[in-house]
XYZ file of N, CA and C in Angstrom:
615
model
N -18.232 -1.752 -17.726
C -17.306 -2.012 -16.621
C -16.293 -3.080 -17.033
N -15.008 -2.808 -16.743
C -13.953 -3.758 -17.088
C -13.529 -4.533 -15.847
N -13.922 -5.811 -15.794
C -13.532 -6.652 -14.663
C -12.049 -7.001 -14.726
N -11.476 -6.998 -15.938
C -10.041 -7.276 -16.071
C -9.222 -6.231 -15.317
N -9.645 -4.968 -15.395
C -8.927 -3.899 -14.694
C -9.039 -4.092 -13.184
N -10.240 -4.465 -12.714
C -10.426 -4.687 -11.282
C -9.579 -5.858 -10.789
N -9.513 -6.921 -11.591
C -8.686 -8.073 -11.220
C -7.206 -7.665 -11.179
N -6.780 -6.869 -12.158
C -5.397 -6.367 -12.177
C -5.117 -5.524 -10.935
N -6.097 -4.720 -10.527
C -5.952 -3.877 -9.339
C -5.804 -4.731 -8.087
N -6.596 -5.795 -7.982
C -6.515 -6.693 -6.821
C -5.156 -7.378 -6.758
N -4.659 -7.829 -7.909
C -3.348 -8.492 -7.959
C -2.238 -7.516 -7.561
N -2.296 -6.296 -8.122
C -1.278 -5.286 -7.817
C -1.316 -4.910 -6.335
N -2.517 -4.734 -5.788
C -2.669 -4.385 -4.372
C -2.142 -5.498 -3.473
N -2.414 -6.738 -3.837
C -1.936 -7.891 -3.054
C -0.413 -7.934 -3.037
N 0.183 -7.728 -4.206
C 1.644 -7.753 -4.299
C 2.263 -6.621 -3.487
N 1.636 -5.444 -3.527
C 2.137 -4.309 -2.759
C 2.035 -4.564 -1.258
N 0.910 -5.144 -0.829
C 0.705 -5.410 0.598
C 1.688 -6.452 1.123
N 2.085 -7.389 0.249
C 3.026 -8.436 0.638
C 4.471 -7.956 0.634
N 4.756 -6.916 -0.149
C 6.121 -6.407 -0.253
C 6.528 -5.724 1.062
N 7.796 -5.835 1.460
C 8.233 -5.280 2.748
C 8.345 -3.765 2.742
N 7.241 -3.088 3.049
C 7.222 -1.627 3.154
C 7.128 -1.204 4.610
N 7.127 0.102 4.878
C 7.104 0.574 6.273
C 5.864 0.143 7.046
N 4.706 0.057 6.379
C 3.469 -0.285 7.084
C 3.453 -1.734 7.556
N 3.698 -2.676 6.620
C 3.623 -4.075 7.050
C 4.787 -4.470 7.966
N 5.952 -3.825 7.799
C 7.061 -4.075 8.724
C 6.697 -3.568 10.119
N 6.008 -2.416 10.178
C 5.584 -1.857 11.467
C 4.584 -2.787 12.152
N 3.653 -3.327 11.377
C 2.685 -4.292 11.910
C 3.420 -5.520 12.453
N 4.390 -5.979 11.702
C 5.180 -7.148 12.103
C 5.907 -6.896 13.421
N 6.548 -5.728 13.538
C 7.307 -5.388 14.743
C 6.380 -5.255 15.951
N 5.230 -4.587 15.765
C 4.271 -4.450 16.870
C 3.789 -5.817 17.354
N 3.541 -6.716 16.423
C 3.060 -8.055 16.782
C 4.130 -8.840 17.525
N 5.382 -8.702 17.094
C 6.487 -9.410 17.744
C 6.729 -8.843 19.143
N 6.679 -7.506 19.258
C 7.008 -6.849 20.525
C 5.892 -6.948 21.559
N 4.648 -6.760 21.136
C 3.546 -6.628 22.094
C 2.481 -7.716 22.002
N 2.449 -8.465 20.898
C 1.448 -9.515 20.755
C 0.547 -9.286 19.555
N -0.166 -10.344 19.165
C -0.975 -10.309 17.949
C -2.098 -9.279 18.008
N -2.730 -9.123 19.176
C -3.846 -8.178 19.287
C -3.384 -6.747 19.062
N -2.150 -6.435 19.463
C -1.609 -5.090 19.262
C -1.255 -4.872 17.788
N -0.794 -5.939 17.167
C -0.554 -5.861 15.730
C -1.851 -5.620 14.976
N -2.935 -6.287 15.410
C -4.249 -6.120 14.778
C -4.785 -4.706 14.979
N -4.571 -4.146 16.175
C -5.007 -2.760 16.435
C -4.275 -1.799 15.510
N -3.001 -2.057 15.281
C -2.211 -1.235 14.361
C -2.741 -1.358 12.932
N -3.076 -2.587 12.531
C -3.643 -2.835 11.203
C -4.920 -2.028 11.010
N -5.815 -2.081 11.984
C -7.094 -1.356 11.890
C -6.866 0.144 11.780
N -5.878 0.658 12.498
C -5.562 2.081 12.412
C -5.042 2.464 11.039
N -4.111 1.677 10.523
C -3.534 1.953 9.200
C -4.598 1.905 8.106
N -5.458 0.891 8.149
C -6.487 0.736 7.124
C -7.515 1.860 7.215
N -7.885 2.263 8.433
C -8.841 3.362 8.609
C -8.315 4.658 7.998
N -7.014 4.864 8.097
C -6.417 6.068 7.528
C -6.585 6.154 6.020
N -6.714 4.992 5.366
C -6.885 4.966 3.904
C -8.201 5.609 3.468
N -9.191 5.636 4.369
C -10.483 6.264 4.040
C -10.275 7.741 3.742
N -9.418 8.379 4.530
C -9.143 9.813 4.345
C -8.485 10.053 2.988
N -7.476 9.253 2.666
C -6.773 9.418 1.388
C -7.706 9.140 0.209
N -8.551 8.119 0.337
C -9.495 7.790 -0.737
C -10.467 8.936 -0.971
N -10.962 9.554 0.108
C -11.916 10.659 -0.006
C -11.275 11.865 -0.685
N -10.071 12.217 -0.263
C -9.367 13.346 -0.878
C -9.133 13.096 -2.366
N -8.737 11.871 -2.676
C -8.464 11.504 -4.070
C -9.750 11.511 -4.893
N -10.811 10.910 -4.367
C -12.066 10.760 -5.107
C -12.633 12.109 -5.533
N -12.723 13.033 -4.606
C -13.339 14.321 -4.921
C -12.380 15.260 -5.648
N -11.093 15.194 -5.307
C -10.127 16.068 -5.969
C -9.892 15.708 -7.422
N -9.593 14.434 -7.693
C -9.293 13.997 -9.056
C -10.545 13.983 -9.921
N -11.693 13.654 -9.341
C -12.937 13.664 -10.117
C -13.231 15.056 -10.652
N -12.942 16.060 -9.837
C -13.142 17.442 -10.280
C -12.202 17.785 -11.429
N -10.948 17.286 -11.366
C -9.981 17.554 -12.433
C -10.395 16.873 -13.737
N -10.942 15.655 -13.626
C -11.379 14.941 -14.824
C -12.476 15.723 -15.532
N -13.411 16.264 -14.753
C -14.498 17.043 -15.341
C -13.979 18.324 -15.967
N -12.946 18.901 -15.354
C -12.435 20.176 -15.836
C -11.571 20.029 -17.084
N -10.726 19.006 -17.118
C -9.762 18.898 -18.226
C -9.240 17.465 -18.323
N -9.623 16.766 -19.377
C -9.170 15.375 -19.556
C -7.678 15.289 -19.844
N -7.121 16.314 -20.521
C -5.681 16.320 -20.799
C -4.881 16.441 -19.503
N -5.408 17.222 -18.553
C -4.754 17.361 -17.254
C -4.755 16.017 -16.528
N -5.853 15.282 -16.641
C -5.951 13.966 -16.021
C -4.942 13.005 -16.641
N -4.755 13.085 -17.963
C -3.750 12.265 -18.638
C -2.359 12.594 -18.102
N -2.111 13.879 -17.892
C -0.826 14.304 -17.332
C -0.594 13.731 -15.944
N -1.669 13.678 -15.146
C -1.570 13.115 -13.796
C -1.204 11.634 -13.869
N -1.809 10.907 -14.815
C -1.506 9.481 -14.957
C -0.049 9.269 -15.390
N 0.442 10.133 -16.288
C 1.838 10.027 -16.728
C 2.789 10.305 -15.566
N 2.489 11.358 -14.790
C 3.315 11.674 -13.617
C 3.250 10.541 -12.596
N 2.063 9.936 -12.464
C 1.910 8.816 -11.550
C 2.777 7.642 -11.956
N 2.807 7.342 -13.256
C 3.639 6.253 -13.760
C 5.118 6.551 -13.513
N 5.512 7.798 -13.713
C 6.904 8.198 -13.475
C 7.266 8.056 -11.993
N 6.333 8.393 -11.116
C 6.570 8.267 -9.674
C 6.756 6.801 -9.282
N 5.945 5.924 -9.868
C 6.070 4.493 -9.581
C 7.410 3.948 -10.068
N 7.863 4.422 -11.230
C 9.188 4.022 -11.729
C 10.289 4.535 -10.806
N 10.087 5.736 -10.247
C 11.042 6.289 -9.284
C 11.096 5.430 -8.024
N 9.919 4.962 -7.554
C 9.878 4.077 -6.389
C 10.608 2.768 -6.675
N 10.435 2.244 -7.899
C 11.133 1.025 -8.293
C 12.648 1.236 -8.243
N 13.087 2.399 -8.709
C 14.515 2.729 -8.699
C 15.036 2.819 -7.260
N 14.244 3.434 -6.352
C 14.648 3.550 -4.953
C 14.782 2.176 -4.302
N 13.849 1.281 -4.614
C 13.917 -0.076 -4.073
C 15.150 -0.797 -4.619
N 15.435 -0.589 -5.914
C 16.595 -1.206 -6.558
C 17.898 -0.785 -5.870
N 17.965 0.493 -5.470
C 19.174 1.019 -4.826
C 19.245 0.675 -3.339
N 18.147 0.190 -2.757
C 18.100 -0.053 -1.319
C 18.701 -1.410 -0.956
N 18.944 -1.578 0.340
C 19.462 -2.838 0.869
C 18.341 -3.875 0.879
N 18.644 -5.107 0.521
C 17.621 -6.148 0.453
C 17.302 -6.771 1.815
N 18.080 -6.418 2.850
C 17.847 -7.012 4.167
C 16.561 -6.483 4.790
N 15.858 -7.345 5.529
C 14.648 -6.943 6.242
C 15.000 -6.767 7.710
N 14.773 -5.556 8.232
C 15.079 -5.263 9.635
C 13.775 -5.139 10.416
N 13.622 -5.937 11.464
C 12.424 -5.817 12.290
C 12.785 -5.983 13.771
N 13.700 -5.162 14.212
C 14.099 -5.208 15.614
C 12.984 -4.679 16.505
N 12.598 -5.479 17.483
C 11.564 -5.071 18.440
C 12.158 -4.735 19.806
N 13.483 -4.603 19.859
C 14.159 -4.329 21.126
C 13.784 -2.952 21.658
N 13.548 -2.883 22.944
C 13.268 -1.620 23.651
C 12.017 -0.916 23.137
N 11.118 -1.623 22.504
C 9.863 -0.999 22.062
C 8.908 -0.925 23.257
N 8.424 0.280 23.612
C 7.565 0.400 24.790
C 6.206 -0.255 24.577
N 5.646 -0.767 25.679
C 4.313 -1.377 25.645
C 3.265 -0.281 25.461
N 2.296 -0.514 24.555
C 1.250 0.463 24.289
C -0.108 -0.189 24.480
N -1.123 0.656 24.732
C -2.485 0.142 24.810
C -2.984 -0.134 23.397
N -4.063 -0.939 23.300
C -4.644 -1.237 21.992
C -5.127 0.048 21.318
N -5.727 0.946 22.117
C -6.218 2.221 21.571
C -5.068 3.047 21.021
N -3.955 3.073 21.743
C -2.808 3.866 21.298
C -2.222 3.288 20.012
N -2.214 1.958 19.894
C -1.720 1.322 18.662
C -2.610 1.702 17.474
N -3.934 1.689 17.709
C -4.872 2.061 16.644
C -4.671 3.510 16.227
N -4.642 4.409 17.208
C -4.503 5.846 16.921
C -3.185 6.137 16.218
N -2.113 5.505 16.699
C -0.808 5.724 16.083
C -0.791 5.221 14.642
N -1.391 4.055 14.404
C -1.476 3.530 13.038
C -2.278 4.451 12.135
N -3.387 4.986 12.658
C -4.250 5.880 11.888
C -3.498 7.136 11.464
N -2.884 7.821 12.429
C -2.193 9.074 12.120
C -0.900 8.834 11.336
N -0.289 7.679 11.546
C 0.897 7.326 10.775
C 0.554 7.266 9.287
N -0.653 6.809 8.981
C -1.107 6.715 7.597
C -1.593 8.065 7.078
N -2.482 8.715 7.836
C -3.127 9.956 7.385
C -2.116 11.087 7.191
N -1.145 11.197 8.091
C -0.210 12.323 8.059
C 1.023 12.063 7.197
N 1.031 10.915 6.517
C 2.174 10.598 5.653
C 1.892 11.084 4.228
N 2.565 12.156 3.788
C 2.300 12.687 2.435
C 2.643 11.697 1.331
N 3.545 10.740 1.628
C 3.908 9.743 0.616
C 2.724 8.839 0.274
N 1.840 8.611 1.255
C 0.654 7.791 0.999
C -0.280 8.527 0.048
N -0.454 9.830 0.284
C -1.287 10.647 -0.605
C -0.755 10.615 -2.032
N 0.543 10.796 -2.174
C 1.165 10.794 -3.503
C 1.017 9.414 -4.151
N 1.187 8.360 -3.341
C 1.071 7.011 -3.885
C -0.346 6.733 -4.377
N -1.351 7.120 -3.600
C -2.737 6.940 -4.023
C -2.987 7.695 -5.331
N -2.445 8.899 -5.421
C -2.606 9.714 -6.629
C -1.944 9.045 -7.829
N -0.823 8.382 -7.596
C -0.114 7.708 -8.685
C -0.777 6.385 -9.066
N -1.323 5.699 -8.064
C -1.783 4.322 -8.239
C -3.224 4.216 -8.745
N -4.140 4.925 -8.120
C -5.562 4.728 -8.375
C -6.063 5.169 -9.752
N -5.688 6.372 -10.246
C -6.296 6.841 -11.509
C -6.127 5.896 -12.693
N -5.044 5.143 -12.722
C -4.810 4.229 -13.834
C -5.708 3.005 -13.818
N -6.498 2.837 -12.750
C -7.353 1.650 -12.624
C -8.846 1.993 -12.635
N -9.207 3.174 -13.115
C -10.634 3.478 -13.287
C -11.201 2.488 -14.299
N -12.289 1.845 -13.952
C -12.727 0.660 -14.685
C -14.021 0.836 -15.478
N -14.597 2.033 -15.480
C -15.853 2.235 -16.206
C -15.895 3.625 -16.825
N -16.408 3.700 -18.049
C -16.534 4.993 -18.731
C -17.862 5.680 -18.410
N -18.777 4.944 -17.794
C -20.107 5.503 -17.516
C -20.364 5.740 -16.030
N -19.756 4.942 -15.163
C -19.976 5.095 -13.722
C -19.321 6.367 -13.199
N -19.950 7.016 -12.237
C -19.408 8.214 -11.600
C -18.005 7.929 -11.060
N -17.053 8.829 -11.347
C -15.661 8.589 -10.950
C -15.479 8.585 -9.434
N -16.274 9.369 -8.721
C -16.189 9.364 -7.251
C -16.508 7.970 -6.723
N -17.577 7.358 -7.262
C -17.960 6.002 -6.855
C -16.864 5.009 -7.211
N -16.270 5.159 -8.395
C -15.196 4.255 -8.810
C -14.001 4.334 -7.856
N -13.625 5.558 -7.478
C -12.498 5.718 -6.562
C -12.798 5.086 -5.200
N -14.046 5.223 -4.735
C -14.414 4.605 -3.454
C -14.421 3.074 -3.554
N -14.837 2.548 -4.695
C -14.786 1.089 -4.893
C -13.335 0.609 -4.878
N -12.466 1.324 -5.596
C -11.047 0.974 -5.599
C -10.461 1.097 -4.194
N -10.844 2.169 -3.486
C -10.367 2.353 -2.112
C -10.830 1.228 -1.208
N -12.087 0.811 -1.369
C -12.625 -0.289 -0.571
C -11.893 -1.593 -0.843
N -11.612 -1.868 -2.125
C -10.864 -3.083 -2.484
C -9.458 -3.032 -1.907
N -8.816 -1.858 -2.037
C -7.462 -1.671 -1.514
C -7.432 -1.934 -0.011
N -8.410 -1.389 0.713
C -8.454 -1.552 2.169
C -8.743 -2.996 2.561
N -9.663 -3.649 1.843
C -10.013 -5.034 2.162
C -8.830 -5.970 1.937
N -8.184 -5.853 0.764
C -7.040 -6.718 0.448
C -5.894 -6.471 1.430
N -5.605 -5.194 1.698
C -4.526 -4.848 2.632
C -4.842 -5.359 4.033
N -6.112 -5.237 4.441
C -6.514 -5.711 5.772
C -6.285 -7.214 5.908
N -6.681 -7.964 4.901
C -6.521 -9.425 4.946
C -5.046 -9.811 5.050
N -4.218 -9.180 4.214
C -2.792 -9.534 4.191
C -2.077 -9.034 5.447
N -2.376 -7.801 5.893
C -1.755 -7.277 7.113
C -2.173 -8.091 8.337
N -3.439 -8.565 8.344
C -3.909 -9.404 9.441
C -3.119 -10.714 9.482
N -2.890 -11.298 8.310
C -2.090 -12.528 8.228
C -0.682 -12.284 8.748
N -0.109 -11.111 8.423
C 1.237 -10.765 8.901
C 1.244 -10.664 10.422
N 0.200 -10.013 10.987
C 0.110 -9.858 12.446
C -0.016 -11.211 13.145
N -0.844 -12.090 12.585
C -1.098 -13.387 13.208
C 0.067 -14.360 13.051
N 0.825 -14.176 11.966
C 1.938 -15.099 11.679
C 3.300 -14.441 11.915
N 3.328 -13.375 12.717
C 4.545 -12.578 12.902
C 5.746 -13.422 13.322
N 5.537 -14.296 14.308
C 6.642 -15.120 14.797
C 7.209 -16.030 13.722
N 6.316 -16.676 12.969
C 6.755 -17.581 11.904
C 7.458 -16.823 10.778
N 6.937 -15.613 10.458
C 7.553 -14.804 9.400
C 8.974 -14.413 9.792
N 9.137 -14.009 11.060
C 10.467 -13.621 11.533
C 11.431 -14.801 11.446
N 10.984 -15.967 11.920
C 11.855 -17.151 11.884
C 12.210 -17.539 10.454
N 11.236 -17.429 9.550
C 11.470 -17.807 8.157
C 12.495 -16.882 7.502
N 12.325 -15.565 7.707
C 13.239 -14.612 7.071
C 14.654 -14.722 7.637
N 14.764 -15.071 8.920
C 16.090 -15.247 9.510
C 16.753 -16.526 8.995
N 15.929 -17.537 8.743
C 16.448 -18.818 8.264
C 16.790 -18.766 6.781
N 15.964 -18.083 5.979
C 16.181 -17.988 4.542
C 16.727 -16.594 4.200
N 18.016 -16.501 4.069
C 18.680 -15.205 3.889
C 18.326 -14.534 2.568
N 17.878 -15.318 1.575
C 17.558 -14.734 0.264
C 16.128 -14.195 0.171
N 15.331 -14.375 1.244
C 13.927 -13.940 1.187
C 13.808 -12.429 0.978
N 14.707 -11.659 1.613
C 14.687 -10.202 1.441
C 14.943 -9.798 0.002
N 15.882 -10.504 -0.656
C 16.202 -10.216 -2.051
C 15.019 -10.528 -2.967
N 14.349 -11.649 -2.698
C 13.169 -12.028 -3.493
C 12.071 -10.974 -3.360
N 11.807 -10.536 -2.119
C 10.764 -9.540 -1.884
C 11.144 -8.180 -2.476
N 12.430 -7.875 -2.471
C 12.905 -6.628 -3.073
C 12.583 -6.601 -4.561
N 12.883 -7.700 -5.257
C 12.620 -7.748 -6.701
C 11.131 -7.853 -7.003
N 10.374 -8.422 -6.065
C 8.916 -8.422 -6.220
C 8.400 -6.990 -6.231
N 8.887 -6.158 -5.310
C 8.500 -4.750 -5.276
C 8.833 -4.049 -6.591
N 10.040 -4.273 -7.073
C 10.480 -3.612 -8.316
C 9.568 -4.016 -9.468
N 9.305 -5.311 -9.596
C 8.452 -5.810 -10.686
C 7.050 -5.224 -10.587
N 6.510 -5.152 -9.361
C 5.157 -4.611 -9.163
C 5.098 -3.134 -9.553
N 6.057 -2.338 -9.070
C 6.051 -0.906 -9.386
C 6.187 -0.663 -10.890
N 7.116 -1.357 -11.521
C 7.317 -1.192 -12.967
C 6.088 -1.684 -13.731
N 5.531 -2.812 -13.303
C 4.346 -3.359 -13.965
C 3.147 -2.425 -13.906
N 2.918 -1.834 -12.726
C 1.793 -0.891 -12.598
C 2.034 0.348 -13.454
N 3.266 0.833 -13.480
C 3.589 2.009 -14.296
C 3.309 1.748 -15.759
N 3.714 0.582 -16.249
C 3.472 0.216 -17.657
C 1.977 0.094 -17.913
N 1.260 -0.513 -16.970
C -0.195 -0.666 -17.102
C -0.872 0.697 -17.225
N -0.474 1.649 -16.385
C -1.064 2.990 -16.411
C -0.791 3.686 -17.735
N 0.436 3.543 -18.238
C 0.822 4.235 -19.483
C 0.179 3.621 -20.733
N -0.111 2.322 -20.677
C -0.633 1.663 -21.880
C -2.139 1.485 -21.841
């Protein structure tokens, strides 16, 4: 077992969770509009949805590894290319962070959870991202790959939960900080680019 790979996975996951993507921005907006508990309900829904993606990935990719190792190598190469494409999209995007909570309707805690869950599960980009991200971080040559994928999924969910929870609880302060420091969006934009490119290089090498 390679603990260095697991540590690299935790660092990469932390950086991704901190970067301004649709999920954490949505958590931020819900917390600003409806309160911290609603932001937390959204977090729980989003994280629960990751179980579905992890399960699909674990059993699907494990079967491919058993069938053809060259095919698995091809998947890792395509995954690295997809991450580089995401880096390019971030590079071309606007660095401003938008989190308008105006006219957002009040929702129940259950509705926030359900919406977060289906927002994650029904998003094909999440499936593609898991496929691109996880295979490059398999950390053992002897452990069952299904178990490895579930361990990676568990780490991903735990790290994301901790960081998303912090975003929900500190939503007001985060909003004030980003409005006060105009360059924060640019810094986070380049953090995303560095993370995507770094993971792609890690997978390829």
